[in-house]
Coordinates of N, CA and C in Angstrom, one line a residue:
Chain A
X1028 N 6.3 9.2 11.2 CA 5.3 8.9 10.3 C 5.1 7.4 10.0
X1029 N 4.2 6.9 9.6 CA 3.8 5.8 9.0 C 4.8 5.6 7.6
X1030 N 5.7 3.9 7.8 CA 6.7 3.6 6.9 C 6.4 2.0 6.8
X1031 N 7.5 1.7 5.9 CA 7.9 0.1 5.7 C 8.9 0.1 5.2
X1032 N 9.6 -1.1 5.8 CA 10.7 -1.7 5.6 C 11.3 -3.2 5.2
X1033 N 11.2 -3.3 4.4 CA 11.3 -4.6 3.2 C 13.1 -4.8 2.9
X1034 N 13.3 -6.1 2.7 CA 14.6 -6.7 2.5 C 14.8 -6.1 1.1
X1035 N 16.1 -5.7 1.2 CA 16.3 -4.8 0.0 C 17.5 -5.9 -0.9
X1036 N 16.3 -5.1 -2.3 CA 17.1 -6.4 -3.5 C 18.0 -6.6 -4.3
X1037 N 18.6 -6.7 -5.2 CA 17.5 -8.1 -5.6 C 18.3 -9.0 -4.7
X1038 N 17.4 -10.6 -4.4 CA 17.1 -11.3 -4.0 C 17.0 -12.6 -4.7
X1039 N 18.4 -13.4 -5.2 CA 18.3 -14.5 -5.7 C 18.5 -16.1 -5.2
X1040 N 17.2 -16.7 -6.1 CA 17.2 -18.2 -5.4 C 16.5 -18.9 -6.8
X1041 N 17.3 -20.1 -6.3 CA 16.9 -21.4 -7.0 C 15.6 -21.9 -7.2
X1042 N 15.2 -21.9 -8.0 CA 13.7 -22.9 -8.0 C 13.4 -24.2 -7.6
X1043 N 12.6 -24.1 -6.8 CA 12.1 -25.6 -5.3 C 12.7 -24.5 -4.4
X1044 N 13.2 -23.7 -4.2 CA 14.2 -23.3 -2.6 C 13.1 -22.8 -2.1
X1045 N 13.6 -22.5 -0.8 CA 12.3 -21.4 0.2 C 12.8 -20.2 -0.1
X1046 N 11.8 -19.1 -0.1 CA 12.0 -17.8 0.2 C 11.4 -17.3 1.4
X1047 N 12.1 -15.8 1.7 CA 11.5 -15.0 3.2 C 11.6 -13.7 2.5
X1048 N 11.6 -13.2 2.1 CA 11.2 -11.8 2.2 C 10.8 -10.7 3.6
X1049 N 11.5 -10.0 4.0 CA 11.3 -9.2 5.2 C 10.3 -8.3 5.1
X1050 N 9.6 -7.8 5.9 CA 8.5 -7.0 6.2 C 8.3 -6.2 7.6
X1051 N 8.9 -4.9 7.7 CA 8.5 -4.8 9.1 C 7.8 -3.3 8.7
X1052 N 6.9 -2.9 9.5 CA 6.4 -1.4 9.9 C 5.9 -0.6 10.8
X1053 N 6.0 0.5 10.3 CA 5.4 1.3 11.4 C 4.5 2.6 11.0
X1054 N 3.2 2.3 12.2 CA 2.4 2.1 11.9 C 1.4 3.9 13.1
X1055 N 2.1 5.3 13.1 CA 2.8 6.0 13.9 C 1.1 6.3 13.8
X1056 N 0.1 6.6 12.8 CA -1.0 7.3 12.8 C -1.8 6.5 12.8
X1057 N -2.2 4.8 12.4 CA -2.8 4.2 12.2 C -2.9 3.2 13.4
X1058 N -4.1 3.3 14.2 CA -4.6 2.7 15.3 C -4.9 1.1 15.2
X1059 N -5.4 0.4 14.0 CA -5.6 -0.7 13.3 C -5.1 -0.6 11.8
X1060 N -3.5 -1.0 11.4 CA -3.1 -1.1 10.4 C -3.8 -2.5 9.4
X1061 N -4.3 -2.1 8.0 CA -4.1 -3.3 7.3 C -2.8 -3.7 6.7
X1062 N -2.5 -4.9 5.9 CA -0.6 -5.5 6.1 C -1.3 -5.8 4.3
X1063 N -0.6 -5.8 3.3 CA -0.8 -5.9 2.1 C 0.8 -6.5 1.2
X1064 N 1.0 -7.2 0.9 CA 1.7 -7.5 -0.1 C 1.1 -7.6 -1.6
X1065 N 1.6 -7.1 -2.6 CA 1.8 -6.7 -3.8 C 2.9 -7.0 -4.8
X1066 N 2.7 -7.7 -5.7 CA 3.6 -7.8 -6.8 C 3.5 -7.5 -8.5
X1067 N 4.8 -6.9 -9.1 CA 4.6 -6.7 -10.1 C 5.8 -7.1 -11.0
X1068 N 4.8 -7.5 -11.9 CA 5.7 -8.7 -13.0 C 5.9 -8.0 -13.9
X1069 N 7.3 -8.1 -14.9 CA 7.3 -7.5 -16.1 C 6.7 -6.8 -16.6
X1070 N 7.0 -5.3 -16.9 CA 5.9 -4.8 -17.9 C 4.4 -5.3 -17.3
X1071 N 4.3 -5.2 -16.1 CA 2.6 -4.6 -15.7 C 2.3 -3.8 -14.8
X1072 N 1.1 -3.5 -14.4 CA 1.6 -3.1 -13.0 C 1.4 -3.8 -11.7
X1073 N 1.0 -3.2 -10.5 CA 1.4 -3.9 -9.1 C -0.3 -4.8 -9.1
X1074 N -0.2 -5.8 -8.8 CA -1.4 -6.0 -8.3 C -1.1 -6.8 -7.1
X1075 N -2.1 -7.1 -6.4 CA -2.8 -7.2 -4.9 C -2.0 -8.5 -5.2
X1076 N -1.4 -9.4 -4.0 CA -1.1 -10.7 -4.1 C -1.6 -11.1 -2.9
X1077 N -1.7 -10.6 -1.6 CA -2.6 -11.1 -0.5 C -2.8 -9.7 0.7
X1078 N -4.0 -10.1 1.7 CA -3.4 -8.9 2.5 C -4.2 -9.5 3.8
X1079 N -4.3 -8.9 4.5 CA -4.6 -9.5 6.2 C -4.8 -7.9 7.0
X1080 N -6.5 -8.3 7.6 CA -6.3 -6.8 8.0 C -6.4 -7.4 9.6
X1081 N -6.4 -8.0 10.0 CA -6.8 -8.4 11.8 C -5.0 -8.5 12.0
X1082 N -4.7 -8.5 13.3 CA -3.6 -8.9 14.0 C -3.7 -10.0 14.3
X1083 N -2.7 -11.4 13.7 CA -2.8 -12.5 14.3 C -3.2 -13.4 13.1
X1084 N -3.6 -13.2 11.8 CA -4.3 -13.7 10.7 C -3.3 -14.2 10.1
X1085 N -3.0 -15.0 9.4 CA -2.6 -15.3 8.2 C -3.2 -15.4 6.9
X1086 N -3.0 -14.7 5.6 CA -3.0 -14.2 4.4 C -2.5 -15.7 3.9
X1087 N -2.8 -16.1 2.5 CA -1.9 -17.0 1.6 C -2.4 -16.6 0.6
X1088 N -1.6 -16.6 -0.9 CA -2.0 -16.8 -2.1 C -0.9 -17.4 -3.0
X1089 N -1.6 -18.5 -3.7 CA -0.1 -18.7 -5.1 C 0.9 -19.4 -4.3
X1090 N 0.9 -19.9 -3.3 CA 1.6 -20.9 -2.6 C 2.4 -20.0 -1.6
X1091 N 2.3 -18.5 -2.0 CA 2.6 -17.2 -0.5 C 1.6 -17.6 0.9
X1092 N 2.6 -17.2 1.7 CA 1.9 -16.8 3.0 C 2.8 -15.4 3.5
X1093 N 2.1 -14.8 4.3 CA 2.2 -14.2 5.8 C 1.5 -13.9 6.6
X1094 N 2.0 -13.3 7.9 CA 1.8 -13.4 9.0 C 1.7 -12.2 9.8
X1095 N -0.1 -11.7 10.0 CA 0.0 -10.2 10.8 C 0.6 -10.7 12.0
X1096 N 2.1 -9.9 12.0 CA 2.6 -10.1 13.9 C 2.1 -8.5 14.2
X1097 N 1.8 -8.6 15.6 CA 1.6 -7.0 15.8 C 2.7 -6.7 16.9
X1098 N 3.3 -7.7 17.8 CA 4.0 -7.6 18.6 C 5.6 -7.3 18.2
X1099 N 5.4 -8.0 16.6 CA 7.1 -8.0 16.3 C 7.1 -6.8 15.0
X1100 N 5.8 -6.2 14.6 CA 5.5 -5.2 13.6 C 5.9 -5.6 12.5
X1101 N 5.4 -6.8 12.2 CA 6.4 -7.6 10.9 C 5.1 -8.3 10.2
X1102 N 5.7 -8.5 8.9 CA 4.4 -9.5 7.9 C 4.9 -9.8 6.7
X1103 N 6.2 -10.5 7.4 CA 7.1 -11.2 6.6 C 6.5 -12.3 5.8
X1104 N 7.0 -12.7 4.2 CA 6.8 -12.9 3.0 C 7.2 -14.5 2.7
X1105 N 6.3 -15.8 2.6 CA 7.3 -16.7 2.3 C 6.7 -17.8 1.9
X1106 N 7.5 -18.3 1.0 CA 7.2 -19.5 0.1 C 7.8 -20.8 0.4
X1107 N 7.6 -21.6 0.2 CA 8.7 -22.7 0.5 C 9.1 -23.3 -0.6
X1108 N 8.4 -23.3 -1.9 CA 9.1 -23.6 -3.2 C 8.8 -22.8 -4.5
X1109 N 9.6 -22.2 -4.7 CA 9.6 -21.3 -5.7 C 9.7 -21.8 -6.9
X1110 N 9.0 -20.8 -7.9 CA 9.2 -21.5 -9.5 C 9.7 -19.9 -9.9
X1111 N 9.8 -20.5 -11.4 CA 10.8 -19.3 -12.0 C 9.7 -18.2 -12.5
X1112 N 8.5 -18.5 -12.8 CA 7.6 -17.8 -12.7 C 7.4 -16.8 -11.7
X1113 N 7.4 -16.7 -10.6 CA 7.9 -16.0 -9.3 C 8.5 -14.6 -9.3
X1114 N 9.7 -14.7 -10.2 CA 10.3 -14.1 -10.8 C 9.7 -12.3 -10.7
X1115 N 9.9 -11.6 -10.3 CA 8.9 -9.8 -10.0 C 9.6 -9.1 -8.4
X1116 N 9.1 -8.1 -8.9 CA 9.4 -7.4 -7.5 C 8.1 -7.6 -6.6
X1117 N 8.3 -7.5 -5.5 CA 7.1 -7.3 -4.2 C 7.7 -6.3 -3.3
X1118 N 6.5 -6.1 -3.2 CA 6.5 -4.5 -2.6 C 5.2 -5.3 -1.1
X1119 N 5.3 -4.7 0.3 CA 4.6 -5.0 1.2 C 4.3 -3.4 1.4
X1120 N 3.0 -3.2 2.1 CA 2.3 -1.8 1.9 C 1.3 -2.2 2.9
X1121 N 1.2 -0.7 3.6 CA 0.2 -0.8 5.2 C -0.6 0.1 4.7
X1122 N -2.1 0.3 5.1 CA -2.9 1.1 4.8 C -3.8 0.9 6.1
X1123 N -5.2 1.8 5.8 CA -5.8 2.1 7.2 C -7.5 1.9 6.2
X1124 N -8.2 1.7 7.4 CA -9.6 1.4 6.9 C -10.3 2.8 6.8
X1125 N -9.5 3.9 7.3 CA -10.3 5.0 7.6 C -9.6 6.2 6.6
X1126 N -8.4 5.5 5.8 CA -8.0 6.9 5.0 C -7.7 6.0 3.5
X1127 N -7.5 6.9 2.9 CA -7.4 6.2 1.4 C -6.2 6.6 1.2
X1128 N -5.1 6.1 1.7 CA -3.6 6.6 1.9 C -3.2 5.2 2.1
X1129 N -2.6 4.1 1.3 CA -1.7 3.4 1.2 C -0.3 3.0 1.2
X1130 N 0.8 3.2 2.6 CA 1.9 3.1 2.4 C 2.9 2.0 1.8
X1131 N 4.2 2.0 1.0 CA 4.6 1.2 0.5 C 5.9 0.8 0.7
X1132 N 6.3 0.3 0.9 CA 8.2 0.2 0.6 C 8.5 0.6 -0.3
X1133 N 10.0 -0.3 -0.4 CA 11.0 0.2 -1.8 C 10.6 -0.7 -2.9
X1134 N 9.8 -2.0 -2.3 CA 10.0 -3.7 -3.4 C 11.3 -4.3 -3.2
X1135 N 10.8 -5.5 -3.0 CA 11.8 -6.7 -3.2 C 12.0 -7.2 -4.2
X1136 N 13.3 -7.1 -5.3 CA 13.3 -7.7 -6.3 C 13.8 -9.1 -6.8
X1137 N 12.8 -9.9 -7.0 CA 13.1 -11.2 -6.9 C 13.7 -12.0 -7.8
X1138 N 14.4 -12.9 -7.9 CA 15.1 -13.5 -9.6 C 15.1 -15.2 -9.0
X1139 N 14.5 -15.9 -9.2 CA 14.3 -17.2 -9.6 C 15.3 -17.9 -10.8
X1140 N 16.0 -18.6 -10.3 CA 17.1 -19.0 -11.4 C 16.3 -20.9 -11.8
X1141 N 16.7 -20.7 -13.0 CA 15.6 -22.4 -13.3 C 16.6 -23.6 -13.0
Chain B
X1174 N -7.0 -8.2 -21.5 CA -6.7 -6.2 -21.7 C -6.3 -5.5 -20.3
X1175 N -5.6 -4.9 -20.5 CA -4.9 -3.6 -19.5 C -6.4 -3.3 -18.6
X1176 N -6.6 -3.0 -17.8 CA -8.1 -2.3 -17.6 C -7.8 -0.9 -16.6
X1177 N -6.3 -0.5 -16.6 CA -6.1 1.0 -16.3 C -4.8 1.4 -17.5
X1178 N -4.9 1.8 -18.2 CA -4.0 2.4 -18.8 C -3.3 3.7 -18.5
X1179 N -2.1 3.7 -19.0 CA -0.9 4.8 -18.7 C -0.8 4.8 -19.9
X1180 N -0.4 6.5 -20.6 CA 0.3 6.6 -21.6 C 0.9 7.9 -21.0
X1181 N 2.4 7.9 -22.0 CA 3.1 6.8 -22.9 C 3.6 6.1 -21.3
X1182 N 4.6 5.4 -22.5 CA 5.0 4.3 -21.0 C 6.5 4.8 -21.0
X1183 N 6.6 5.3 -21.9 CA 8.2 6.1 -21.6 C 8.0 7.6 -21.8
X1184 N 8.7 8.5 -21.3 CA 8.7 10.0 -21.6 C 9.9 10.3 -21.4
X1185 N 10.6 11.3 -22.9 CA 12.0 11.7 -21.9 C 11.8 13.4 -22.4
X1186 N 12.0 14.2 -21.4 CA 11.6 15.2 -21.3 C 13.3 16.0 -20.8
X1187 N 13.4 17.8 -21.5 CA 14.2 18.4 -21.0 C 14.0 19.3 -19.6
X1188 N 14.6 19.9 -19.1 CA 14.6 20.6 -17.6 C 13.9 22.1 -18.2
X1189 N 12.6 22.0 -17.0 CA 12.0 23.4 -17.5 C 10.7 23.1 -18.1
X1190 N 10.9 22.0 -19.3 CA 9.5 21.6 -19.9 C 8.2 21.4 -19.3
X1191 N 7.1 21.1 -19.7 CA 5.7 20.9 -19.0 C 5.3 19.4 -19.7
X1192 N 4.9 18.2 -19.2 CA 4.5 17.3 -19.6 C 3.4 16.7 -19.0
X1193 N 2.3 16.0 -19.5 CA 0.8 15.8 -19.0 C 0.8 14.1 -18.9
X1194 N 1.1 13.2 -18.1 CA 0.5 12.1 -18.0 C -0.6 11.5 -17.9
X1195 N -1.0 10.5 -18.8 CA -2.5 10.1 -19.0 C -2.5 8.5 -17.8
X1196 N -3.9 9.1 -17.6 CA -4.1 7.7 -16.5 C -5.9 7.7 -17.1
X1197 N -6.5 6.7 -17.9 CA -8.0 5.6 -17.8 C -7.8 4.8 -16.9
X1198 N -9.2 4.5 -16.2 CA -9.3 3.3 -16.1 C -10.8 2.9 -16.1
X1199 N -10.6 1.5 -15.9 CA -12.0 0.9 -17.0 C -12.3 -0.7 -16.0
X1200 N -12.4 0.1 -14.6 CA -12.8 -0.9 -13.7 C -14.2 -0.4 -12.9
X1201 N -14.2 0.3 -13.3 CA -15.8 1.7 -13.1 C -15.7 2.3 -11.5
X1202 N -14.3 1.7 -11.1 CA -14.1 2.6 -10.4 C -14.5 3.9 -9.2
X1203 N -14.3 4.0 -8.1 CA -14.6 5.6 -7.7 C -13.4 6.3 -7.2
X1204 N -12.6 5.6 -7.0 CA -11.2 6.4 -6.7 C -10.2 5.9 -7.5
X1205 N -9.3 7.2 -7.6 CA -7.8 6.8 -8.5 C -7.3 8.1 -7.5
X1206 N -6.0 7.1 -7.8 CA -4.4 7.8 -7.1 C -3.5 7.8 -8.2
X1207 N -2.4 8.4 -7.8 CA -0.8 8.6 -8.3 C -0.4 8.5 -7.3
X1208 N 0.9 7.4 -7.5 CA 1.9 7.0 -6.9 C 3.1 7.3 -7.5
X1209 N 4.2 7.4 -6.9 CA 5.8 7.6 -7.4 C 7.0 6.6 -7.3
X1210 N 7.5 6.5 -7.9 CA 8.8 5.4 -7.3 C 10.4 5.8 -8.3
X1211 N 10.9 6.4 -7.2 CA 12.2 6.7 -7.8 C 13.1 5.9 -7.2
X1212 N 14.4 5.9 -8.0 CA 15.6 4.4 -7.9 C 15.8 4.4 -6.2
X1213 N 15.5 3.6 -6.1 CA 15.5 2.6 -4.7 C 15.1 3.3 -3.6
X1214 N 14.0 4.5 -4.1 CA 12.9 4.8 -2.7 C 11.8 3.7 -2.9
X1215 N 11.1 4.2 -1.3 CA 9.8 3.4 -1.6 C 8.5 4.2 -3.0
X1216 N 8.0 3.6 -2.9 CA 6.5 3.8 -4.0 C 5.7 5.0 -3.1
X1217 N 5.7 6.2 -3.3 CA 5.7 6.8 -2.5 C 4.3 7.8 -3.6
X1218 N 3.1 8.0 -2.1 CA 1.9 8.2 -2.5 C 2.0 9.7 -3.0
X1219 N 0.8 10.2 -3.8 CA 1.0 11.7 -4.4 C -0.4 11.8 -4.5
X1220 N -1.6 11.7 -4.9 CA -2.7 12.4 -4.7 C -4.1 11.0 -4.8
X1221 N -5.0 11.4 -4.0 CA -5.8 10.2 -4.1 C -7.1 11.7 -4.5
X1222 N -8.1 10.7 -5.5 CA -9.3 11.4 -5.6 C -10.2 10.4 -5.2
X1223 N -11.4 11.1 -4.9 CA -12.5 10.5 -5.1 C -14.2 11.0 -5.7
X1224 N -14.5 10.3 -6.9 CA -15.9 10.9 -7.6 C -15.5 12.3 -8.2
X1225 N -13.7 12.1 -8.6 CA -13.7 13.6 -9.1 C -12.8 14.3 -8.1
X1226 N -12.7 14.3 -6.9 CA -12.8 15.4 -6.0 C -11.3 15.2 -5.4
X1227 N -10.6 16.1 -5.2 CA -9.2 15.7 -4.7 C -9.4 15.4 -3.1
X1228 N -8.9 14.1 -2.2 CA -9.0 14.1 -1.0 C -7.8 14.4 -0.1
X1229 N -6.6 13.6 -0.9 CA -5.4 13.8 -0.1 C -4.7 14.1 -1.1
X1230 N -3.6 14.9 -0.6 CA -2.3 15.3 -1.9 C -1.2 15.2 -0.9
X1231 N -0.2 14.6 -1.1 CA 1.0 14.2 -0.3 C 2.1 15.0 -1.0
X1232 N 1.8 15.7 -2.0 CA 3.2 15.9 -2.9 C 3.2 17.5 -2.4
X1233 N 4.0 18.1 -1.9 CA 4.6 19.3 -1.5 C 4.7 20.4 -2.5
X1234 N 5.2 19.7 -3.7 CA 5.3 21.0 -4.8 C 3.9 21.5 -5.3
X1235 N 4.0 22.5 -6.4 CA 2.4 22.8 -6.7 C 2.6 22.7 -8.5
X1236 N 4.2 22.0 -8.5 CA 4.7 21.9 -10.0 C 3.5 20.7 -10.2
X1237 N 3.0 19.7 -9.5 CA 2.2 18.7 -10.0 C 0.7 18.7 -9.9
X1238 N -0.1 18.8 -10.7 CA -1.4 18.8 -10.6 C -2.2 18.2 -11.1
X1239 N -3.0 17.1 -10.8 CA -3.8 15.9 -11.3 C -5.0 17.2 -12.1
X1240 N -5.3 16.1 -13.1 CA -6.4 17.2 -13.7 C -7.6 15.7 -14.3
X1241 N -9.0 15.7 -13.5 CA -9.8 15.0 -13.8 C -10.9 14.9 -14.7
X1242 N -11.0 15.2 -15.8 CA -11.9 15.7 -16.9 C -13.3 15.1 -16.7
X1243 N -12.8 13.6 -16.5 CA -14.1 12.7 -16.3 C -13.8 11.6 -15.2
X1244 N -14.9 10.6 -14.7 CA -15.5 10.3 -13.5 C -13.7 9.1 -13.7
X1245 N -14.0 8.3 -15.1 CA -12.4 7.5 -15.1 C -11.1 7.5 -15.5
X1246 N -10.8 9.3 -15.3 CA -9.7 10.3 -16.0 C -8.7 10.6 -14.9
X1247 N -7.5 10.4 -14.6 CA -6.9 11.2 -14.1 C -5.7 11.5 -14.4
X1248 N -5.5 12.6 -15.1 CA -4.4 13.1 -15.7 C -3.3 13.4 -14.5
X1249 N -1.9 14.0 -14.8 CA -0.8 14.1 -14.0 C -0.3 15.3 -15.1
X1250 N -0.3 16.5 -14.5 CA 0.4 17.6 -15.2 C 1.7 17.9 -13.9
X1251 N 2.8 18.2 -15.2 CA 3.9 18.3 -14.3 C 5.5 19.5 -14.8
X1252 N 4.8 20.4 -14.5 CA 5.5 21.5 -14.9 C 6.5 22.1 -14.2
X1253 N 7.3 22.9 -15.0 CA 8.8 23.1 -14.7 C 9.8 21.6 -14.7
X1254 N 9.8 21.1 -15.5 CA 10.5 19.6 -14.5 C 11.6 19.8 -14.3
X1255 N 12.3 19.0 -13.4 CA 13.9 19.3 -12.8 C 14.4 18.1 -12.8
X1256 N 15.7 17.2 -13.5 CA 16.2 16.0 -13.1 C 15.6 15.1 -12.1
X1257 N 15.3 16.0 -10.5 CA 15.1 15.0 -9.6 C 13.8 14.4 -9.6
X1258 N 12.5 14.9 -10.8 CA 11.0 14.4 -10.7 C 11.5 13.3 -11.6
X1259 N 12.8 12.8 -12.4 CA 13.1 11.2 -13.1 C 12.0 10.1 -11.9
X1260 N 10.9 9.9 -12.5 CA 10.7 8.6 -11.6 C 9.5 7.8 -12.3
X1261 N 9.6 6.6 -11.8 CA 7.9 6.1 -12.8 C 7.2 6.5 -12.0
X1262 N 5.9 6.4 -12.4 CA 5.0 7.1 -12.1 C 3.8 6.4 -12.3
X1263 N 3.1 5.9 -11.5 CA 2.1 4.9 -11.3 C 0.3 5.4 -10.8
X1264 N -0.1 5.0 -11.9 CA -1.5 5.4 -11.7 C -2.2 4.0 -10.9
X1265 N -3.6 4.6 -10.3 CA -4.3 3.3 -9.7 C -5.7 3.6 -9.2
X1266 N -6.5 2.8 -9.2 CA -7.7 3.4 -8.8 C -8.3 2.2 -7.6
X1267 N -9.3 2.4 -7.0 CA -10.1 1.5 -5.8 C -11.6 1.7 -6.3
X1268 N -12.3 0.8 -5.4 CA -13.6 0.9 -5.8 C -14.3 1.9 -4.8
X1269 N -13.3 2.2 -3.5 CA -14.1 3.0 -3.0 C -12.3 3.4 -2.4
X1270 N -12.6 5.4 -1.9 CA -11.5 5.8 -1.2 C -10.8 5.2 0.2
X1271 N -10.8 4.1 0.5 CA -10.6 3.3 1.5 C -9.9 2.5 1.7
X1272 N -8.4 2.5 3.0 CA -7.1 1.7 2.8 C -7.4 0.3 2.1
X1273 N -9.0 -0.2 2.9 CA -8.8 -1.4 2.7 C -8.7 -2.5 1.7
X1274 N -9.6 -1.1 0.7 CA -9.4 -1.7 -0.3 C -8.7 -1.9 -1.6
X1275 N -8.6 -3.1 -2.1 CA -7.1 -3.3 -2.8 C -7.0 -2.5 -4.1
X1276 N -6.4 -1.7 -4.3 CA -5.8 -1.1 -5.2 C -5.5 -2.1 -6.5
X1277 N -5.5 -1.2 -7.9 CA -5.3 -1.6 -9.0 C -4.3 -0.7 -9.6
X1278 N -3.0 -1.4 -10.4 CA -2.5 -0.5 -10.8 C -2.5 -0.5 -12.4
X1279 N -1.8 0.5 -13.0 CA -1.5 0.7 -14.4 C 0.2 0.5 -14.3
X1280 N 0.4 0.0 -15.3 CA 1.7 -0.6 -15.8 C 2.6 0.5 -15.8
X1281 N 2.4 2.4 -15.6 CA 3.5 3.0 -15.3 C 3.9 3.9 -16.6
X1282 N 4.2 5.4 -16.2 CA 5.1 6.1 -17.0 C 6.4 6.6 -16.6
X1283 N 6.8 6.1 -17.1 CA 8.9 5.8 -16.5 C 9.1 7.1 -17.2
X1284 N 9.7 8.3 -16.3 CA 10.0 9.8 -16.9 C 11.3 10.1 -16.5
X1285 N 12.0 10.2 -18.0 CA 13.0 10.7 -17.1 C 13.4 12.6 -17.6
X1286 N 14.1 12.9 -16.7 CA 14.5 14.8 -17.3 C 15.4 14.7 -17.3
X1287 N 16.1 15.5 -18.6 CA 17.4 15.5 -18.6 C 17.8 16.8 -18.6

């Protein structure tokens, strides 16, 4: 079946450091996957942080990027300077243009130390 | 303001009980889902509607049954419960039934059974 596979957390770093967060999937029903990352901050819920539906695109938001690979099935997560704000789980999630069925990981849970 | 709400945001329920989770949302919407997330699985999908209408139901038991009163309603009835339905429980809606489009979530009903 259609899955994901995210660096499992939590996940601590210093503020200014880089982060990566892992992203890989599979994609068993879905002929043209879309690639989505998602985050949710204390007490709210998930919202949309960036997504990329072509193979080959790059997504950024909030000083994030990734990267649709299609060859490496990956749409790994990364910042280069993190603030303590930052601070949430991310969750990366595949979906299809043709079903209204959104797959998700487990989330990355992140902790930003000041 | 919230613009999907969950109530309550906690439930603790005994084994056997029946309990009804509340999902609004107030993004005018045409589709809403339920999502699941128990300790360190993924966010794992459970029913998508659309205009009312059930499209997809992922959840195998028949203990769970979304109940849609109105067009921005979607309740979560969840009967018999057993320790292992402990999980939050995440409402969300789209503007249209379609992967591509990004999902909204509500902040979550953390259930546990004891």
């Amino acid at each position: 079946g259609d899955s994901v596979t995210q660096t499992e957390g939590p996940v601590t770093v210093s503020e200014s450091e880089s982060l990566i967060i892992n992203c890989t999937y599979s994609a068993t029903s879905i002929a043209y996957p879309n690639l989505f990352w998602y985050v949710r901050y204390p007490g709210e819920g998930l919202q949309l942080l960036l997504k990329v539906i072509t193979a080959g695109q790059k997504g950024s938001s909030r000083g994030f990027e990734a990267t649709y690979n299609k060859e490496t099935t990956s749409f790994h997560l990364q910042k280069a300077s993190v603030q303590e704000s930052d601070s949430a789980v991310y969750y990366c999630a595949l979906g299809s243009s043709n079903t209204n069925k959104v797959v998700f990981g487990t989330g990355t849970r992140l902790q930003v130390l000041p | 303001d919230p613009k999907i709400i969950q109530k309550p945001k906690y439930l603790v329920a005994v084994t056997g009980s029946e309990k009804i989770l509340i999902c609004e949302q107030y993004l005018g919407h045409n589709a809403m889902y339920w999502y699941r997330q128990s300790a360190k699985k993924p966010l794992e999908f459970m029913f998508s509607y659309s205009y009312q209408k059930l499209m997809d139901n992922q959840t195998a038991s028949s203990r769970f049954q979304p109940q849609s009163s109105k067009k921005n309603h979607l309740d979560l009835q969840i009967t018999a419960l057993k320790p292992d339905d402990s999980a939050t429980y995440f409402c969300a809606s789209s503007q249209e039934g379609r992967g591509q489009n990004t999902l909204y979530f509500g902040a979550g009903t953390r259930l546990s059974v004891l």
